[in-house]
Amino acid sequence: MEEPDIRRLLDRVRTGRLSVAQAVERLRHLPFEDLGFAKIDHHRALRQGFAETVFAPGKTPQQVAGIVRGMLRARASQHNILVTRAGEGIYRAVRRLSRQAKFHPLSGAITIRRNHTSSGKGLILTLSAGTSDIPVAEEACLTGEMMGNRTEAIYDVGVAGLHRLLRHREKLEAARVIICVAGMEGALPSVVAGLVGVPVIAVPTSTGYGTSFAGLTALLAMLNSCASNISVVNIDNGFGAGCFASVINHL
Amino acid sequence: MEEPDIRRLLDRVRTGRLSVAQAVERLRHLPFEDLGFAKIDHHRALRQGFAETVFAPGKTPQQVAGIVRGMLRARASQHNILVTRAGEGIYRAVRRLSRQAKFHPLSGAITIRRNHTSSGKGLILTLSAGTSDIPVAEEACLTGEMMGNRTEAIYDVGVAGLHRLLRHREKLEAARVIICVAGMEGALPSVVAGLVGVPVIAVPTSTGYGTSFAGLTALLAMLNSCASNISVVNIDNGFGAGCFASVINHL
Amino acid sequence: MEEPDIRRLLDRVRTGRLSVAQAVERLRHLPFEDLGFAKIDHHRALRQGFAETVFAPGKTPQQVAGIVRGMLRARASQHNILVTRAGEGIYRAVRRLSRQAKFHPLSGAITIRRNHTSSGKGLILTLSAGTSDIPVAEEACLTGEMMGNRTEAIYDVGVAGLHRLLRHREKLEAARVIICVAGMEGALPSVVAGLVGVPVIAVPTSTGYGTSFAGLTALLAMLNSCASNISVVNIDNGFGAGCFASVINHL
Amino acid sequence: MEEPDIRRLLDRVRTGRLSVAQAVERLRHLPFEDLGFAKIDHHRALRQGFAETVFAPGKTPQQVAGIVRGMLRARASQHNILVTRAGEGIYRAVRRLSRQAKFHPLSGAITIRRNHTSSGKGLILTLSAGTSDIPVAEEACLTGEMMGNRTEAIYDVGVAGLHRLLRHREKLEAARVIICVAGMEGALPSVVAGLVGVPVIAVPTSTGYGTSFAGLTALLAMLNSCASNISVVNIDNGFGAGCFASVINHL
Amino acid sequence: MEEPDIRRLLDRVRTGRLSVAQAVERLRHLPFEDLGFAKIDHHRALRQGFAETVFAPGKTPQQVAGIVRGMLRARASQHNILVTRAGEGIYRAVRRLSRQAKFHPLSGAITIRRNHTSSGKGLILTLSAGTSDIPVAEEACLTGEMMGNRTEAIYDVGVAGLHRLLRHREKLEAARVIICVAGMEGALPSVVAGLVGVPVIAVPTSTGYGTSFAGLTALLAMLNSCASNISVVNIDNGFGAGCFASVINHL
Amino acid sequence: MEEPDIRRLLDRVRTGRLSVAQAVERLRHLPFEDLGFAKIDHHRALRQGFAETVFAPGKTPQQVAGIVRGMLRARASQHNILVTRAGEGIYRAVRRLSRQAKFHPLSGAITIRRNHTSSGKGLILTLSAGTSDIPVAEEACLTGEMMGNRTEAIYDVGVAGLHRLLRHREKLEAARVIICVAGMEGALPSVVAGLVGVPVIAVPTSTGYGTSFAGLTALLAMLNSCASNISVVNIDNGFGAGCFASVINHL
Amino acid sequence: MEEPDIRRLLDRVRTGRLSVAQAVERLRHLPFEDLGFAKIDHHRALRQGFAETVFAPGKTPQQVAGIVRGMLRARASQHNILVTRAGEGIYRAVRRLSRQAKFHPLSGAITIRRNHTSSGKGLILTLSAGTSDIPVAEEACLTGEMMGNRTEAIYDVGVAGLHRLLRHREKLEAARVIICVAGMEGALPSVVAGLVGVPVIAVPTSTGYGTSFAGLTALLAMLNSCASNISVVNIDNGFGAGCFASVINHL
Amino acid sequence: MEEPDIRRLLDRVRTGRLSVAQAVERLRHLPFEDLGFAKIDHHRALRQGFAETVFAPGKTPQQVAGIVRGMLRARASQHNILVTRAGEGIYRAVRRLSRQAKFHPLSGAITIRRNHTSSGKGLILTLSAGTSDIPVAEEACLTGEMMGNRTEAIYDVGVAGLHRLLRHREKLEAARVIICVAGMEGALPSVVAGLVGVPVIAVPTSTGYGTSFAGLTALLAMLNSCASNISVVNIDNGFGAGCFASVINHL
């Protein structure tokens, strides 16, 4: 029952074709979303940028292709499409559906760009500490891009070689939101957040060995940062960081 | 060595009073901040809002009062002053320094409001799940306020009584940034983030007993939220959430 | 806006005093609970038994007394009142309000019995393994009782002295729901569940030292029980176990 | 030595063919179950519903088929048979034994339905939060069904899209026991338990990545629920939840 | 119903005063321990040594004194009495009951020696690594002694000063059972077990700070010993180690 | 330098062929084991039983065969040989060396029995809770056997079916040492230790799923047993339990 | 902009071709490393020894070969080259580039020795406790060697067979830095550090099973050593230990 | 039996007053330290610097004073004396024994300087990240000083304000060993180790709250540093870091 149905119901009350008691009864069983929250999805699209996403792990190439086919039909040419953590097999299946499909082998992302307007207000800059953090950083960066943001990425600027980071001072100052991707000791966000005045989103990665505990150490370090313009997302959650950055960048 | 000193040094090179070799040597030992990042602190104040903060735990009333006295002198009437996690004793010491000092017994915050301009762009809304989460929520809310933001707070809207939360639908839609404070199962941010399109900052609290593990359970739940417009700060870190919200709200 | 208000609104539509467009707008902002879930609270009371509860930790005697006074007024003589984890000070404050208030020093519970009907269908039996588990067991037992159930408790029947447990065979077979409270190795529920065919609710306690890890070991053991008629609540959560048992016993 | 044997022994004492001393000695070595608890297995079947179960992991197709063959012979047509967490190979082996064997590929369950009476008193409703929780939810639902209960399942009603859950309000109110299956932040049971007055059995799943810690986060969240009509079983233990629900539903 | 009662019952069957059916019914409700396991307690005393124990924590001086008084009466002069982890107040209360009561301030043990026969077969030797491990070591040693064993203790022979341990080579070779008490890195049992051919019981202690995690590190180290004549008890469980050693020494 | 060498050295001092200073210097560099501890290995063999062991994981069939060949030559026919955690490939390689080699597929043990004397004093009884605990139980039992002990094993006597355990009462009372192998909630040793007066060695296994945490839960439960004649070895360490039992049984 | 550029800039100020204001602006954007820290890399090489390293995991043979080719060209014949944790495939690719490439199959290290001067001041001695610790020990030893140190290694000197370690007393006393590699209970560094007066670097390894927790137990034990000349590196971090030892040995 | 005793024994062999057999017997029971390792303590003093230490926690003022009195007598004026983690009461007791006793209230250290020679070869520099890390940093610094090293300390140079650290570049380059003390995210050692070429000893502190887990987060971060000239000591172990630094500085 959508808004037109409610209008119709009230019309029938107005014209006496439906008693008040009957109307009360029907209203009580009204699905929740008919009454106001339905518009939220629309708001979300406006505020967070336009993108449809498929999380590939656990799905067959056929399943992913089926979902993408639905997306391509449903809202033609309006939204970008992003498949995360896919393999070559999934890419081949998606490629058959759209010539624009592009595979990013480091992160396993597949992108189908259909909307080239940049609705975000500033630059989302993604930094990563080590070479093994690049897959997660790329996922974050592509997510931001597919949601309509201008993005850039600088890799391999870990804190044990400070000069590599400081060389990019101007870029740091130009960003509106910064995503910091780091494994091991997870110190990069603390250092970066001390150098800038914008929100820093910290993404721990599951790189490293031994006591890196698959990213737990980096996560804990980031949560304990002595800087106060930092917040944190789940381990390896490049997608979440890109979304959160896009939401901020669309405010 | 500040910028004027560098000018003077170059002037002396220009006029031949200093050799190039001598100048090179002096420049090499130039303190880092003289060369560009010094302006960052200024940027930060502009972007994050104006506030000076003292973290009280581990400090005597005399020590806190000493720091506040310095703040009151240094940049008179410009910045608000916030003391977090203080007790009555500290409040009495601070009260002697400023009549505007106000004590907030739930969170233990002391505020001295000297700047009433609201530099942030929208409303920062703080929600808390249970009554025992209020101290942390109040700290978050006051931090946002002292940093120049319009703030509101709604307490006791935990997810096991959904109607209490849904009653505030309009307020949720009016906020530009939302801070969700919750202990125990930490489910509030997930539910709220699904209802809105703005950034949600999740703050786990150390309330609960047994397997709440002093907030660890709430933290983990928040990091695993199935919503994508959420990021997380340290347990009980109301101050950090308020700062992060203010940084976003000043973009 | 309660149901009568909705009726009135529809009446005004019917009689033409309110346009359909105006009515749609008002309905959209209808508070959630007006539309059906409001009756849930009533259902819950019927299904779970009648009791009002105050969780005392973190509250002053004055605060607890204030809440109890409200309960005593609001729905006079209908519901039992239970205060959990209170001390002597709180008891004295509550005692002034009601002569029926009774203190249970082991668990720190205060009970005010106002409703003596036993609405639950069978016996809730609470077992505890060691003497130090008694406070939690008593809380569970009293909760069940205050929610309108017939209850019994048997203490000190830990598995290392099997004959102490087996002596109570007939009681075990008579119960409709069994609550098993145990710390240390948490083995009691497994043994009991193997002896009966009814639901067993396992409550780990924070007794023990060293690797008991404040109840974590007992909790984990209970979650791994090889019996299949067991489920588990939080460490020391006697109240939760009593509630859950009462909900089952009122089905 | 079964009850008839005891009778015979006493008869021989009565008739003087056995001395009292000899009888005492024999009684002392009486196997335990001859004296009362033997009837428990019968009670359990009555109370928990009728089903024989095989836990497939670690067993070869031949081994599972052997066990099922025994079950099919032993109590012909009386009990349903359930094999959990099996693969195609095991299914083919079981299929050869019974034409009624049915494979459920999502959960890996094999069911042989021989008893169609519904001995449980009400509806067991299984809810799952995300698509990756479906295997565990299906196992829970099939377990309930095979134990003689009327069951239904609703999938993909996670809390970040509240309207999807609230749409099923009437079904929620119709259930006698609810099983909530959720991974990641594990918030679904808290929200559901707040909406209903019946027992909610929470099942954490090992879905998610990073700090989901293979279901630990969901488990902890569920144990800390602020609702009081919840109890919890082991991670991924759909079978246990189905059993526990059936035990309740047969009371 | 003790063995004489069973005899009488059978007598009445023999003489026809009780029907077989009545006898069956009574036997079915026979308490478990009447049928064989009752003699276990007697065996345990013989095998483990004679001692009555009170675990003091959580008990008032009056409560402990009450229990000890009962012990003193019940089996006069036969068993030794051991109170563990007591304070001065408890000692004074116990001292009033028995002049033989002796306080051991390091471990907080109170001993009342009433039986001086040494029923154990060899020497129980207790070693401790550091000075802060002495309380637990003393508890272990006194427990062994009170259970009728010849005991000796050597303190402060940690592995970082190997010569201190090796000096006691002859004593090591003379022992029948060795108890090794160590906190911090918990390495002592590994080194000792490599030097001897008898059972080594490892007791981790909660000494140390930081990553000693209140004895967890020592416990884990002991469980991973590369020697194979080691087994482990709970952290700080000197009493358990003494009991286990005594059980072995009485074989 | 063995004892004869020392004699020779002293002889040369006695006859003046070596000065005292030279002798002191040589003695200072004397290898440690020449001076007393060398005899320990002999003692160990006597006290712990005779067996040579190879831990197979990480070794190729060729490597294991090489070690076994050395054992077969070195002390022909005296010691039994035990290879633990091997596969079929290793067995075939060992089988070529000795016709007596026997493979135990459940535990992966290979035994070569060369010494049939039973040097241990009593029976070592191994109990296991579930069918998946059998591999570890078999390893424990075979280790005891190969070290010269009389052994027996009873499988599948978990605590949720108490009558299965209690049926073996006489066997329990006949044992001199008992090994209890259990995963999941690890409750078996507590129950058994309460029924007997001899040492119980608890072996946690890595069976189970979810919160069994690969045996950690069972381990913790065993360390927290309320019985006092229990000690514990590492997870899955059947070999260690068998050794420890043998050391006790040879006292 | 390197130092010559700064000279040129100052020259242009001196000769009036650049205004002071322009020079200030350019200096502000000076990359950080131009101003003093650039020389650090040179210092590091001098102090830590000369070696280029490639961490192979996650890289294809082609990628590793490409990096090594660059190293071989860049600073011909000056630095040694070390590839860690490689496999046979990577070795074959590297072997084609340099005949001096040597494969060490235990640790998976590939070494190309181009500089045979021993710049370190003393001997770095590496000890390992068990045979399964050898891979990590070899990595540590080769790292030290490739960085220009004299090295030796002694394997299989675990603390449960103390005489094996004590036999090497003279070697222990001759070392300037000692690396101790151990898994399981991690006791070796404590014992060794008690015997010598030089720095001991402890390396935990991920050997063992059950509660060895992939090296965590050894790590914790080492951090809690009662000796004070010990410090610790990450689990399995033989490379880090070799580096740290070399840094010390070059002081 | 010291070396002179061995000489005498050999003399008696030489002169025939002792048979060879008797001498062999006596040598076998020779205390271990008589044979070579006795000199180690002397070496340690030379290599590690001269200082006697008392760890105060758990000791009464009288006990500490007693130990210090012994030290003052034993090796008069040679060694410095250090008492760690003491309070005012202990200081007063020690002050009575020596006028040179000095109290350091931040760390609770008491120092008695009797030896002013600086035997260490270079400067030990201690850095700390936050103000709450100063107590541990002071302990480290004083330990180094009392062991005969030149020391300096720089506090409050955390990585979120990089310019504060970089200002001290020259001091960093002048140090021979650096101790980095940090809590929270523990990032300081990584950044510092990237700037220097000398050994960096990382000390995690138990400062912070929530997920700082009393220093565990800082410890893990330090163990995972991407720099390779770092090693780590236990949480809050300033004393150990000072010792380790002194051992290096005396090489």
Short mmCIF file of C-alpha atoms in Angstrom, two decimals, chain G residues 32 35-37 39-41 43-44 47-48 121 147 166 169 172-177 193-201 216 219-220 223-225 227-235 237 239-240 243-244 247-249 251, chain H residues 32 35-37 39-41 43-44 47-48 121 147 166 169 172-177 193-201 216 219-220 223-225 227-235 237 239-240 243-244 247-249 251:
data_model
loop_
_atom_site.label_atom_id
_atom_site.label_comp_id
_atom_site.label_asym_id
_atom_site.label_seq_id
_atom_site.Cartn_x
_atom_site.Cartn_y
_atom_site.Cartn_z
CA PHE G 32 61.24 17.25 4.13
CA LEU G 35 66.80 19.23 5.10
CA GLY G 36 68.88 16.84 7.08
CA PHE G 37 67.26 13.45 7.44
CA LYS G 39 71.69 11.45 5.39
CA ILE G 40 70.02 9.03 7.74
CA ASP G 41 69.83 6.28 5.16
CA HIS G 43 74.06 6.32 8.56
CA ARG G 44 71.76 3.35 8.75
CA ARG G 47 75.47 1.21 11.49
CA GLN G 48 73.31 -1.75 10.57
CA LYS G 121 82.53 -6.22 15.93
CA MET G 147 74.62 -7.76 7.13
CA LEU G 166 75.48 -26.41 29.08
CA ARG G 169 79.23 -22.95 27.69
CA LEU G 172 77.95 -18.81 24.97
CA GLU G 173 80.66 -16.82 26.68
CA ALA G 174 82.36 -15.91 23.40
CA ALA G 175 79.31 -14.26 21.78
CA ARG G 176 78.73 -10.50 21.66
CA VAL G 177 75.02 -10.83 20.91
CA ALA G 193 70.26 -14.82 29.65
CA GLY G 194 70.96 -16.03 33.16
CA LEU G 195 74.22 -17.60 31.95
CA VAL G 196 75.69 -14.64 30.03
CA GLY G 197 76.18 -10.90 30.33
CA VAL G 198 75.44 -9.84 26.73
CA PRO G 199 72.17 -8.82 25.04
CA VAL G 200 69.82 -11.73 24.34
CA ILE G 201 67.22 -11.25 21.57
CA LEU G 216 51.68 -16.52 21.42
CA LEU G 219 56.03 -14.72 23.07
CA LEU G 220 54.30 -14.06 26.39
CA LEU G 223 58.17 -10.94 27.63
CA ASN G 224 57.86 -12.14 31.24
CA SER G 225 61.40 -13.42 31.58
CA ALA G 227 66.24 -12.08 33.37
CA SER G 228 66.83 -8.44 32.50
CA ASN G 229 69.13 -8.64 29.48
CA ILE G 230 66.36 -9.86 27.15
CA SER G 231 64.17 -8.15 24.62
CA VAL G 232 61.71 -9.67 22.21
CA VAL G 233 60.65 -9.46 18.54
CA ASN G 234 57.50 -10.63 16.73
CA ILE G 235 56.64 -14.33 16.34
CA ASN G 237 60.58 -12.79 13.00
CA PHE G 239 64.82 -11.46 10.02
CA GLY G 240 64.03 -8.76 12.60
CA CYS G 243 68.73 -7.02 11.95
CA PHE G 244 68.51 -5.96 15.56
CA VAL G 247 72.62 -3.04 14.64
CA ILE G 248 73.97 -3.81 18.12
CA ASN G 249 77.02 -5.56 16.75
CA LEU G 251 77.81 -0.03 17.43
CA PHE H 32 77.53 -26.72 39.77
CA LEU H 35 83.01 -25.41 37.83
CA GLY H 36 83.10 -22.35 35.69
CA PHE H 37 79.83 -20.46 35.74
CA LYS H 39 82.63 -16.22 37.17
CA ILE H 40 79.55 -15.22 35.23
CA ASP H 41 78.26 -12.90 37.90
CA HIS H 43 81.21 -10.77 33.92
CA ARG H 44 77.65 -9.54 34.20
CA ARG H 47 79.13 -5.85 31.01
CA GLN H 48 75.86 -4.54 32.34
CA LYS H 121 80.17 4.10 25.93
CA MET H 147 74.08 1.37 35.79
CA LEU H 166 61.31 16.36 14.77
CA ARG H 169 66.51 15.63 15.47
CA LEU H 172 68.13 11.60 18.17
CA GLU H 173 71.19 11.38 16.01
CA ALA H 174 73.56 11.71 18.97
CA ALA H 175 72.21 8.74 20.94
CA ARG H 176 73.86 5.29 20.99
CA VAL H 177 70.72 3.51 22.26
CA ALA H 193 63.36 3.81 14.47
CA GLY H 194 62.76 5.04 10.94
CA LEU H 195 64.73 8.21 11.74
CA VAL H 196 67.83 6.66 13.32
CA GLY H 197 70.29 3.84 12.79
CA VAL H 198 70.79 2.71 16.41
CA PRO H 199 68.93 0.11 18.52
CA VAL H 200 65.49 1.24 19.66
CA ILE H 201 64.03 -0.49 22.74
CA LEU H 216 48.37 -4.72 25.35
CA LEU H 219 52.70 -3.87 23.01
CA LEU H 220 51.17 -5.53 19.95
CA LEU H 223 55.90 -6.03 18.05
CA ASN H 224 54.47 -5.37 14.59
CA SER H 225 56.61 -2.38 13.80
CA ALA H 227 61.05 -0.87 11.26
CA SER H 228 63.69 -3.51 11.88
CA ASN H 229 65.89 -1.94 14.54
CA ILE H 230 63.29 -2.37 17.28
CA SER H 231 62.81 -4.89 20.02
CA VAL H 232 60.28 -4.90 22.83
CA VAL H 233 60.06 -5.50 26.59
CA ASN H 234 57.09 -6.18 28.88
CA ILE H 235 54.38 -3.58 29.57
CA ASN H 237 58.96 -2.51 32.23
CA PHE H 239 63.59 -1.15 34.50
CA GLY H 240 64.09 -3.93 31.96
CA CYS H 243 69.00 -2.71 31.86
CA PHE H 244 68.89 -3.89 28.27
CA VAL H 247 74.00 -3.98 28.46
CA ILE H 248 74.19 -2.75 24.87
CA ASN H 249 75.90 0.47 25.87
CA LEU H 251 79.52 -3.71 24.83
#
